[in-house]
Coordinates of N, CA and C in Angstrom, one line a residue:
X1 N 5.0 5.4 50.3 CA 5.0 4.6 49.1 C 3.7 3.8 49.0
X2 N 3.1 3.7 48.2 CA 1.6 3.0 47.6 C 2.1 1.3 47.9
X3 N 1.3 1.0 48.7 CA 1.1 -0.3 48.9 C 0.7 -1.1 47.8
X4 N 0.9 -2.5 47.6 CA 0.3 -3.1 46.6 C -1.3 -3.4 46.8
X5 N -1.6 -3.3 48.2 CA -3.0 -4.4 48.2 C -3.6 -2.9 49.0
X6 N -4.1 -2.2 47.9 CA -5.1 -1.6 48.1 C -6.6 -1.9 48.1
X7 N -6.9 -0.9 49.4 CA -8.7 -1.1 49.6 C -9.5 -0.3 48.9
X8 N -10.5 -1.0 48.3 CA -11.6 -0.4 47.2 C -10.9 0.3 45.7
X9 N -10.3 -0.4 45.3 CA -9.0 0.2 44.3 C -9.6 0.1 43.5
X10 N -11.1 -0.7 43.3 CA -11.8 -0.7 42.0 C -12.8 -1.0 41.9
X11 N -13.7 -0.5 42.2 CA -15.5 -0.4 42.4 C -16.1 -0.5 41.7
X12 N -17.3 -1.1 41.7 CA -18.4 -2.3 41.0 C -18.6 -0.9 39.9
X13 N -18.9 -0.1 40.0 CA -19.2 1.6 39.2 C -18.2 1.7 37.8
X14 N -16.9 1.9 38.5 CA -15.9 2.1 37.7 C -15.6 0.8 36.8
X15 N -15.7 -0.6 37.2 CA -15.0 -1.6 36.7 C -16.4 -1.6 35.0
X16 N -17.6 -1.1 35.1 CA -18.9 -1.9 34.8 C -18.4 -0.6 33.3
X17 N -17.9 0.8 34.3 CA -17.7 2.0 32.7 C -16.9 1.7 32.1
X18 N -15.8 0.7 32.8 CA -14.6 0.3 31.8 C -14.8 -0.7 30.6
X19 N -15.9 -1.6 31.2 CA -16.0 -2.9 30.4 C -17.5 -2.7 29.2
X20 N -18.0 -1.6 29.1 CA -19.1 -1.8 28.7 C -18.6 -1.1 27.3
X21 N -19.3 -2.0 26.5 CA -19.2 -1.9 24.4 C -17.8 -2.2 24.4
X22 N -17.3 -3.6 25.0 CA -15.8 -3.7 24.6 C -16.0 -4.7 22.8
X23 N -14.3 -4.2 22.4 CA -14.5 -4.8 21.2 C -12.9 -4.9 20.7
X24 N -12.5 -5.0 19.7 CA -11.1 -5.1 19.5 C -10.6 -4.2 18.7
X25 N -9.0 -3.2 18.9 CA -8.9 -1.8 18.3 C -7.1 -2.6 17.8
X26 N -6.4 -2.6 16.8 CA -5.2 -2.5 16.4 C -4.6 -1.2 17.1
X27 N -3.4 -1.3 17.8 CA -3.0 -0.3 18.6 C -2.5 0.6 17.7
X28 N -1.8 0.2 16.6 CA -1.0 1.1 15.5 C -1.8 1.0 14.6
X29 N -1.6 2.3 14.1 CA -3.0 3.0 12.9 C -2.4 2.4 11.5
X30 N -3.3 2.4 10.6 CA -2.7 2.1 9.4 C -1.9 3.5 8.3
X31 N -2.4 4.3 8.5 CA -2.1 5.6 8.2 C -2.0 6.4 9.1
X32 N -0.9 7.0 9.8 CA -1.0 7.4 11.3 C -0.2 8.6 10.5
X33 N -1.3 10.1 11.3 CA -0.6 11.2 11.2 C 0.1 12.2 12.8
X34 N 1.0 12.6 12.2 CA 1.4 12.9 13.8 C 0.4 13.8 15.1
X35 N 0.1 13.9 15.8 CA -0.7 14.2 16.6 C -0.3 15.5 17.1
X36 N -1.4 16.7 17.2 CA -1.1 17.7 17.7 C -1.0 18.0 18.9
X37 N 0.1 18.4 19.9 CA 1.0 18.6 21.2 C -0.5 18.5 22.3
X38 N -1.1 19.1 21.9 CA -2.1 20.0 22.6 C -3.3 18.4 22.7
X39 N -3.5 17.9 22.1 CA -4.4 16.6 22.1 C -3.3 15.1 23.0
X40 N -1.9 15.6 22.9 CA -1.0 14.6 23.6 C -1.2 15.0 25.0
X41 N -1.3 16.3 24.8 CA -1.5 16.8 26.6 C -2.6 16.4 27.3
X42 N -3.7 16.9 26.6 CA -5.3 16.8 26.9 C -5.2 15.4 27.4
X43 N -4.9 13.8 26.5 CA -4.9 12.8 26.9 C -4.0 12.4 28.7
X44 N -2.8 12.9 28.5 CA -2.1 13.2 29.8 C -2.6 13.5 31.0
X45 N -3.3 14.5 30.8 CA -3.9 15.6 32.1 C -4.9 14.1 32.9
X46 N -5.2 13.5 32.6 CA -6.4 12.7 33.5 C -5.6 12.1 34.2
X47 N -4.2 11.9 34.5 CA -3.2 11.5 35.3 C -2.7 12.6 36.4
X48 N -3.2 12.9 37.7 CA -2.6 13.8 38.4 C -1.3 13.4 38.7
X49 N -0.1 14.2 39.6 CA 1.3 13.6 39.2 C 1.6 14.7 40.9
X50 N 2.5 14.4 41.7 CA 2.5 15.3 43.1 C 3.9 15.7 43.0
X51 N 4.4 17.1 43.1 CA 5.9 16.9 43.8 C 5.5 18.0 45.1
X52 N 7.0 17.9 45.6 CA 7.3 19.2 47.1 C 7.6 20.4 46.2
X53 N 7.3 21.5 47.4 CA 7.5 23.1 47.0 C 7.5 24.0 47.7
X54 N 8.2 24.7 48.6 CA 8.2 25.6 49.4 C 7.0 26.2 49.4
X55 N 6.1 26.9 50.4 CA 5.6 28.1 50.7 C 5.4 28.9 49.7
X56 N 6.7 29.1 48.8 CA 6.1 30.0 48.0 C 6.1 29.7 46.5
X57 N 6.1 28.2 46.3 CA 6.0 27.1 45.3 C 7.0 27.2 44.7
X58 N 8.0 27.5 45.1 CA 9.4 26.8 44.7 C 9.9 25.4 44.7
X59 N 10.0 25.0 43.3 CA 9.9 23.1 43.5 C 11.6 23.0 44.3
X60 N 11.4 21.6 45.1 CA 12.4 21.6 45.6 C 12.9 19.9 45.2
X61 N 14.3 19.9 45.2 CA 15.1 18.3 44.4 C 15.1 17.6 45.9
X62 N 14.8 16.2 45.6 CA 15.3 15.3 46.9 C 16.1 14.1 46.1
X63 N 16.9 13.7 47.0 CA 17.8 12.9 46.9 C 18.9 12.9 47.1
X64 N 20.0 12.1 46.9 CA 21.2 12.2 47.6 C 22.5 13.4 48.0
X65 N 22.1 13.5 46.2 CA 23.0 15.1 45.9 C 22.3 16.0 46.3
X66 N 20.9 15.9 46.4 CA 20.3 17.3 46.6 C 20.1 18.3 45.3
X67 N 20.4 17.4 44.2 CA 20.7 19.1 42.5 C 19.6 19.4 42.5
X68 N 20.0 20.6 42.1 CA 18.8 21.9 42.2 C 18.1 21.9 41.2
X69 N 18.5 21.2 40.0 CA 18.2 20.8 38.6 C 17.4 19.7 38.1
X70 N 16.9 19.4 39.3 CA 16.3 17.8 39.3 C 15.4 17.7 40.4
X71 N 13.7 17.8 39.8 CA 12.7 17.4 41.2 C 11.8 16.4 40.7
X72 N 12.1 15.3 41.6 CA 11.2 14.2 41.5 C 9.3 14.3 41.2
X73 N 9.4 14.1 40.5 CA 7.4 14.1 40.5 C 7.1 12.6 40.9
X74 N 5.8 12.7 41.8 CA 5.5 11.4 41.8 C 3.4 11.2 41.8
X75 N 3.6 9.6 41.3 CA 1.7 9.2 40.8 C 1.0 9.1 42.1
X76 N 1.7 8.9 42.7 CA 1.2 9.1 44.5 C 1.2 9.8 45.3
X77 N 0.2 10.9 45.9 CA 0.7 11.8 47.1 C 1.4 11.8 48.5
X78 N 1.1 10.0 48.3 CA 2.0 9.3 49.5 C 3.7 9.2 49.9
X79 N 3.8 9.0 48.1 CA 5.0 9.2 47.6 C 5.8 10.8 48.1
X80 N 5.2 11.6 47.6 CA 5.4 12.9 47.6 C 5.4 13.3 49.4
X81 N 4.6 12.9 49.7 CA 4.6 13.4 51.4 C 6.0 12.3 52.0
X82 N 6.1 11.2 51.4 CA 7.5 10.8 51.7 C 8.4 11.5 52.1
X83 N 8.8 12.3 50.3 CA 10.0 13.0 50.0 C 10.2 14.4 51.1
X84 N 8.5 14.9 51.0 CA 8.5 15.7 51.9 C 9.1 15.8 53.6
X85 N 9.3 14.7 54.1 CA 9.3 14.5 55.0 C 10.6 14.1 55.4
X86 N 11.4 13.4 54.3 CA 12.9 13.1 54.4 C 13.2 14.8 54.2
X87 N 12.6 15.5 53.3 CA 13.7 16.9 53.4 C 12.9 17.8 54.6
X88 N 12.1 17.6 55.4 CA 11.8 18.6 56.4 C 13.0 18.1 58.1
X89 N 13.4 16.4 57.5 CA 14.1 15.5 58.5 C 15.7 16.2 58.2
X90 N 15.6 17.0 56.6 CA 17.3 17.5 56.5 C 17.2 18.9 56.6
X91 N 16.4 19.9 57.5 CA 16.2 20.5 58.2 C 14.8 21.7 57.0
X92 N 14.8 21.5 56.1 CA 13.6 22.4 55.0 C 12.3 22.4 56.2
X93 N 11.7 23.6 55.8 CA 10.8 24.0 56.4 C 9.4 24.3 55.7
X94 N 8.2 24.6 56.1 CA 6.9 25.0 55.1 C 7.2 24.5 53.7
X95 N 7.4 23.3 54.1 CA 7.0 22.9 52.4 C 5.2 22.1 52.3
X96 N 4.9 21.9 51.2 CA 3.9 21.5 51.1 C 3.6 20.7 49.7
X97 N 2.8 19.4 49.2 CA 2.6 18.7 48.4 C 1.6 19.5 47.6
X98 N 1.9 19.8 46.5 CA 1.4 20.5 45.0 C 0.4 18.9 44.3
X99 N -0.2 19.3 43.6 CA -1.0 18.3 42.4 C -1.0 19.0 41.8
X100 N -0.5 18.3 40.1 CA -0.7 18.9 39.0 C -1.1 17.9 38.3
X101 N -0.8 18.5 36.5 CA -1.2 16.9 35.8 C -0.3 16.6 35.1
X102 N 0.0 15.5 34.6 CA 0.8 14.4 33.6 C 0.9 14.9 32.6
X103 N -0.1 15.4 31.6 CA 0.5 16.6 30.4 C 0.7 17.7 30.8
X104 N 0.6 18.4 31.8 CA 1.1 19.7 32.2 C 3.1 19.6 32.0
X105 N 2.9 18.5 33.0 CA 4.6 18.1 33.1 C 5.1 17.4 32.3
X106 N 4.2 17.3 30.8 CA 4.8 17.0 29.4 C 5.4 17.9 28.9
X107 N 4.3 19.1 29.0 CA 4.1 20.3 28.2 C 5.6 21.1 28.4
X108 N 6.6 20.8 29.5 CA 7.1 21.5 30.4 C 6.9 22.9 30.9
X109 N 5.2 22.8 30.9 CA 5.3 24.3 31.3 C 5.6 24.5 33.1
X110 N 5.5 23.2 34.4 CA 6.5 23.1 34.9 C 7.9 23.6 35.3
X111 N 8.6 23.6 33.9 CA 9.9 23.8 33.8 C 10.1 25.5 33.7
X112 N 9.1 25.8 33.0 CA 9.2 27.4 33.2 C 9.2 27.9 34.3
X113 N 8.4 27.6 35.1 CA 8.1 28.4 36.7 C 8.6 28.1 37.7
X114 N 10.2 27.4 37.2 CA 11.2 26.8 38.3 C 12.7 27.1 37.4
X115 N 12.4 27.9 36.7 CA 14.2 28.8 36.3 C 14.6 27.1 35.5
X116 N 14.0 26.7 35.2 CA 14.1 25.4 33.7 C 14.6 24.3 34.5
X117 N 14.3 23.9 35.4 CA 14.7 22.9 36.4 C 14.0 21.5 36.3
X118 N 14.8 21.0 36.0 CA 14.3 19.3 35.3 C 13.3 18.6 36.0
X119 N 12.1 18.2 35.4 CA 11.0 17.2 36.4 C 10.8 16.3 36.0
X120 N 11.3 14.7 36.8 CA 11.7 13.3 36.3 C 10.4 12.5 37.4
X121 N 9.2 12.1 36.4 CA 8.4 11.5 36.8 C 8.9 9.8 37.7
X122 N 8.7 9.6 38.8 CA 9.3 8.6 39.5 C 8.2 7.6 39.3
X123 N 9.3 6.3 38.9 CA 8.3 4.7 39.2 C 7.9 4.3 40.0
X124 N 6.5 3.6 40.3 CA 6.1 3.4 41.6 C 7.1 1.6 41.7
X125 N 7.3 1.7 42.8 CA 8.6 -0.1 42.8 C 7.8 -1.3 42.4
X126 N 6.0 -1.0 43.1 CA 5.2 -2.2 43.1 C 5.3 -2.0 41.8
X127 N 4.7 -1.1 40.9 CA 4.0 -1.5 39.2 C 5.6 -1.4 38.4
X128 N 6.4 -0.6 38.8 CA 7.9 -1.4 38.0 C 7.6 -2.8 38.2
X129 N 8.0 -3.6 39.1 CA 8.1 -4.6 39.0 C 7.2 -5.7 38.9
X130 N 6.0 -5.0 38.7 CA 4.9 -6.1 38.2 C 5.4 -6.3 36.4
X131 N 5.6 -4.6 36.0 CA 5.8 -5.0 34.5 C 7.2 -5.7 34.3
X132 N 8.4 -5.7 34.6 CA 9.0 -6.6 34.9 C 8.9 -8.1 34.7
X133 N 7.8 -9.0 35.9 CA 7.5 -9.4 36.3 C 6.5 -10.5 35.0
X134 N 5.8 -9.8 34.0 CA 5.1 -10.0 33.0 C 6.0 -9.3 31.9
X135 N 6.8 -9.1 31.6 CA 7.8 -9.0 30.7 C 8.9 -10.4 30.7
X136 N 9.3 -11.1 31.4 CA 10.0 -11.9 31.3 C 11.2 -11.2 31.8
X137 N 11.0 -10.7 32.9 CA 12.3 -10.1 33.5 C 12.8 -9.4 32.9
X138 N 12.2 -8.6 31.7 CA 12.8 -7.2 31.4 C 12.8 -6.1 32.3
X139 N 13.8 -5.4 32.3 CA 13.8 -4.0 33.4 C 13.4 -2.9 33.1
X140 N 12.6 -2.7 34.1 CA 11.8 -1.2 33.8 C 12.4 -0.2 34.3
X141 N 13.0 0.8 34.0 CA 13.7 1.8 34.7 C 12.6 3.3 34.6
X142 N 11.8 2.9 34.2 CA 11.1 4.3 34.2 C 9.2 3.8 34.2
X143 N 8.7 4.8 34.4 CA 7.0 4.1 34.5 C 6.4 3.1 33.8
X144 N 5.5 2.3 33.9 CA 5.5 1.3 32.9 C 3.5 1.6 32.9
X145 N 3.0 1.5 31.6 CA 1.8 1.2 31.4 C 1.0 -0.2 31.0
X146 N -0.1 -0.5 31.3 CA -0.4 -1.8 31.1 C -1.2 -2.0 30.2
X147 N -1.8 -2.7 29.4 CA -2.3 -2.8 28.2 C -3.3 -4.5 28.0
X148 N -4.4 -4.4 27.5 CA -4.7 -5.8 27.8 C -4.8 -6.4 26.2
X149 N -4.5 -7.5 25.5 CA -4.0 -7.7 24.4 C -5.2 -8.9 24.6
X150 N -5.7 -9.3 23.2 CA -6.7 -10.5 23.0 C -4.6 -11.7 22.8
X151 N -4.7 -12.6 23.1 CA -3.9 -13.5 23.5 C -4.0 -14.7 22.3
X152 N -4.8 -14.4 20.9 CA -4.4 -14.8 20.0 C -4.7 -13.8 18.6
X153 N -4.8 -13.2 18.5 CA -5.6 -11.8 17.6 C -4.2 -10.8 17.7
X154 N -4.3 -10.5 19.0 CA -3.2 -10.0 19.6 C -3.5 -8.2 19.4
X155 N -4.9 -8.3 19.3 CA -5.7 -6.8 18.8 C -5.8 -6.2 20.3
X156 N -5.6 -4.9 20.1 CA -5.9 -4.4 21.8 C -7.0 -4.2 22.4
X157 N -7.3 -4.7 23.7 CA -9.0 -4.4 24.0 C -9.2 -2.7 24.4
X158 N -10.6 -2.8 23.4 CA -11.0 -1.5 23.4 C -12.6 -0.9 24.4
X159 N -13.1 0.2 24.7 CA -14.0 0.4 25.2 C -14.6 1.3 24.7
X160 N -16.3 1.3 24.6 CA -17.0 2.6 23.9 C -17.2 3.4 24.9
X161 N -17.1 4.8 24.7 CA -17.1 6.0 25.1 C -18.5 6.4 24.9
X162 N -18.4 7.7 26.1 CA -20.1 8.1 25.7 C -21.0 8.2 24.4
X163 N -20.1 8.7 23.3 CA -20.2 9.7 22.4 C -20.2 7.8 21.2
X164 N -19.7 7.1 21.6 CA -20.0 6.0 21.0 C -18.5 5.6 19.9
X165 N -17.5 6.5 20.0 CA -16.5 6.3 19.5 C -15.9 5.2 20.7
X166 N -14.2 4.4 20.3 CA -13.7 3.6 20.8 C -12.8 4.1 21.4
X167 N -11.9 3.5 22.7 CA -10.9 4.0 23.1 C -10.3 3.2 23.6
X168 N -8.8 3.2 23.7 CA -8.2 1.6 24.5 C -7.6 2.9 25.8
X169 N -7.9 1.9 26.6 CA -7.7 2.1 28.4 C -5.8 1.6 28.4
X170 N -5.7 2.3 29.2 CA -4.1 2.5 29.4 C -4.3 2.6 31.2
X171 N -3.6 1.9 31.8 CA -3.6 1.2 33.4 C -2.1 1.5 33.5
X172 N -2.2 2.6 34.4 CA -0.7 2.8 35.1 C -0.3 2.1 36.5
X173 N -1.5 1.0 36.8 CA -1.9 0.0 37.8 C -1.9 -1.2 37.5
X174 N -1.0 -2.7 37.4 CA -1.0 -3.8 37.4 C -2.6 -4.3 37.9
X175 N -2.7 -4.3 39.2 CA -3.7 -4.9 39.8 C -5.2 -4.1 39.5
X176 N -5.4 -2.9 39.1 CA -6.3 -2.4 38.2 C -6.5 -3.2 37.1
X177 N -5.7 -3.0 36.3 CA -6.0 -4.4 34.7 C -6.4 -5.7 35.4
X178 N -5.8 -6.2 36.2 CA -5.7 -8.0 36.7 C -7.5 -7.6 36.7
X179 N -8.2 -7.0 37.8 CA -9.4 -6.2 37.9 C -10.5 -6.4 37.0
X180 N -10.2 -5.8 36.0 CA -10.9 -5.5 34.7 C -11.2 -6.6 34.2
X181 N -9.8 -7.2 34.1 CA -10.3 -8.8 33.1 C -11.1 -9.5 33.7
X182 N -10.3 -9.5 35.4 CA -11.1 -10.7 36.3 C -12.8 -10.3 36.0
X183 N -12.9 -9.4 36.1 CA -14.5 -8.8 36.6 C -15.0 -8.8 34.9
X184 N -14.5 -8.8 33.6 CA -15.1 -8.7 32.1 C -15.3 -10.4 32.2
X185 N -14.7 -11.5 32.8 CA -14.4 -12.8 32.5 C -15.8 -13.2 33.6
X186 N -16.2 -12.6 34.4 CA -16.7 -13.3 34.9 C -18.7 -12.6 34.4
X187 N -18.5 -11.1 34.2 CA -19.5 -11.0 33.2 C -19.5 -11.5 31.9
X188 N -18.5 -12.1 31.0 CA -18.7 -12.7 29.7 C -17.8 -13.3 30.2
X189 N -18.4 -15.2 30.3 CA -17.5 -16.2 30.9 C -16.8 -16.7 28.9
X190 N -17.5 -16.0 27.8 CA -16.7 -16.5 27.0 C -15.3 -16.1 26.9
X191 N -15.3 -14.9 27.3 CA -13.5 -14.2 27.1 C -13.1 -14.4 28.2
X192 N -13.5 -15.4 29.2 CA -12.6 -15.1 30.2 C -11.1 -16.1 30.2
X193 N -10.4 -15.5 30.5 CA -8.6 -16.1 30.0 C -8.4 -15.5 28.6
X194 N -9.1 -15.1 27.8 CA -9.0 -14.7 26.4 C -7.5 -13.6 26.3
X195 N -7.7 -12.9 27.3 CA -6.8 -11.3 27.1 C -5.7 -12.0 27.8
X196 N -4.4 -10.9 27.7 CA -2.9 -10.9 28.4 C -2.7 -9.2 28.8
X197 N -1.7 -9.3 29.6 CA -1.1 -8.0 30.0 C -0.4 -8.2 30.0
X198 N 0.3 -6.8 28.7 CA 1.7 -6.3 28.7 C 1.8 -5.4 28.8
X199 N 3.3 -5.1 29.4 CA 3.7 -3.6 29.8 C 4.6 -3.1 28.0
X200 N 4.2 -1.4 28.7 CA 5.3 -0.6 27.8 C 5.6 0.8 28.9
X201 N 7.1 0.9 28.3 CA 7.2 2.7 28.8 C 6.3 3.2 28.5
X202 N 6.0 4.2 29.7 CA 5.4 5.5 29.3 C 5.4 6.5 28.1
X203 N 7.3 6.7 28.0 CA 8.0 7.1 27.1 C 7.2 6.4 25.4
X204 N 7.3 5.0 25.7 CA 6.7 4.2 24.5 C 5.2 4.8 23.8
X205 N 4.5 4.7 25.3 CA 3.0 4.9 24.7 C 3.3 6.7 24.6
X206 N 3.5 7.8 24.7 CA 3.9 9.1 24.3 C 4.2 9.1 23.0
X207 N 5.2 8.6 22.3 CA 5.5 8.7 21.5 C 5.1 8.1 20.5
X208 N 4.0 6.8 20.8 CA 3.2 6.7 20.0 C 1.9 7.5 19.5
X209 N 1.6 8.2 20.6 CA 0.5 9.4 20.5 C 1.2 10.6 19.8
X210 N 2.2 10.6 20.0 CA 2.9 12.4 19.0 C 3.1 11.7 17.9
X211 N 3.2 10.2 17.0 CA 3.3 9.9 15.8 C 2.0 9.7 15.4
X212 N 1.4 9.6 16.0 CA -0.2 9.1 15.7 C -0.3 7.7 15.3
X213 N 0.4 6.4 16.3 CA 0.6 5.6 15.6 C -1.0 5.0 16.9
X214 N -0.9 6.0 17.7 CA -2.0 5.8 19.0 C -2.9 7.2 18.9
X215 N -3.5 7.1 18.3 CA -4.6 8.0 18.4 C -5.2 8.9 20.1
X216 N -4.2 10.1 20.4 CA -4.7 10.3 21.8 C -6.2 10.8 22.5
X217 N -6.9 11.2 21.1 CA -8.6 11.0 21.0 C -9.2 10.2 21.5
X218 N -8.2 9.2 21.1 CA -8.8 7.2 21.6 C -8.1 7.1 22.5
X219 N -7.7 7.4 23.6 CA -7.0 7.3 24.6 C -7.5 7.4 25.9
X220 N -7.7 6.7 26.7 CA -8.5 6.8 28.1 C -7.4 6.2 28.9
X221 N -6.2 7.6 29.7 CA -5.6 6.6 30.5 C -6.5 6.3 32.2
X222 N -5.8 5.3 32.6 CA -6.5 5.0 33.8 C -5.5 5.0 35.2
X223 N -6.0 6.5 35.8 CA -4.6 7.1 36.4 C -4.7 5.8 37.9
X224 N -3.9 5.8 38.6 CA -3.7 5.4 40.5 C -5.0 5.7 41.3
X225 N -5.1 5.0 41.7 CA -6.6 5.4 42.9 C -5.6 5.6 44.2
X226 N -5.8 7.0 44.3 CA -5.5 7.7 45.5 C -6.3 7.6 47.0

């Protein structure tokens, strides 16, 4: 399992491409049209995602029951070598940790190459309960994304892309965002304390991108530092 206090989790490089031409983006469009499958995926994919698989990539289920109908995916390969290892301890053999990506295992094309066998993206415990935690003790039962909000505007912060268009950064990392701000506040000591972080389902921010109420064009998520 992914420790909370990771080393080098966010480097002078990375923090400087996140913060540079920031500005303020309204998360919901004013005219939002629904978003094609294929541009929900594309945004997805920058998120790698790990589960177990036999030798001959047969996904395999962990957990108590064992159902054959149910394999955990996880944002960590730490995670994944876990599971791997509780089922090699319940006697499984040649198995091996697969990477794939976050819209692949939207798309379910996953589900086709395992006889339609369910794949349930797992919460990491630390970032459940950071969002939790900045929710007011709401419960997170499934992934949670982080988001950094101007704290009276309440407009989402946004970042310019190569190409000079905008995009709001989506942190499947608590202490990534904590990161960003700390490090934008101390390059521009005017916004610093300016922004907040709030969590949403994953589910949430998805289904804002298939209504187009989130533009997944404008979408830069910011997957786990492995």
């Amino acid at each position: 399992m992914k420790p909370s206090g990771l080393m080098g989790f966010y480097t002078m490089k990375m923090c400087q491409s996140i913060l540079v031409g920031l500005c303020f983006l309204m998360a919901v469009a004013a005219n939002a049209q629904p978003a094609d499958k294929e541009a929900v995926i594309n945004a997805l994919n920058a998120v790698p995602v790990y589960y177990v698989t036999t030798a001959s990539g047969a996904a395999l289920a962990v957990g108590a029951q064992q159902q054959a109908d149910f394999v955990p995916v996880f944002l960590y390969p730490e995670e994944a070598n876990i599971a791997k290892a509780e089922l090699e301890r319940d006697g499984a053999t040649a198995l091996k940790v697969v990477r794939a990506e976050l819209g692949v295992l939207y798309s379910g094309e996953l589900s086709k190459n395992t006889n339609g066998a369910s794949y349930a993206l797992v919460a990491n415990p630390t970032q459940r309960a950071a969002a939790q935690r900045i929710s007011n003790g709401k419960s997170f039962s499934e992934v949670p994304v982080f988001i950094a909000k101007h704290k009276e505007s309440g407009e989402v912060m946004t970042m310019k892309q190569s190409d000079g268009t905008l995009a709001v950064p989506l942190f499947l990392e608590f202490h990534r965002i904590e990161a960003a701000l700390d490090a934008l506040g101390k390059q521009v000591p005017d916004v610093a304390g300016a922004f907040k972080v709030e969590a949403y389902p994953l589910s949430a921010i998805v289904n804002d991108m298939q209504t187009g109420a989130l533009n997944p064009a404008n979408v830069v998520m910011i997957p786990p530092v492995n």
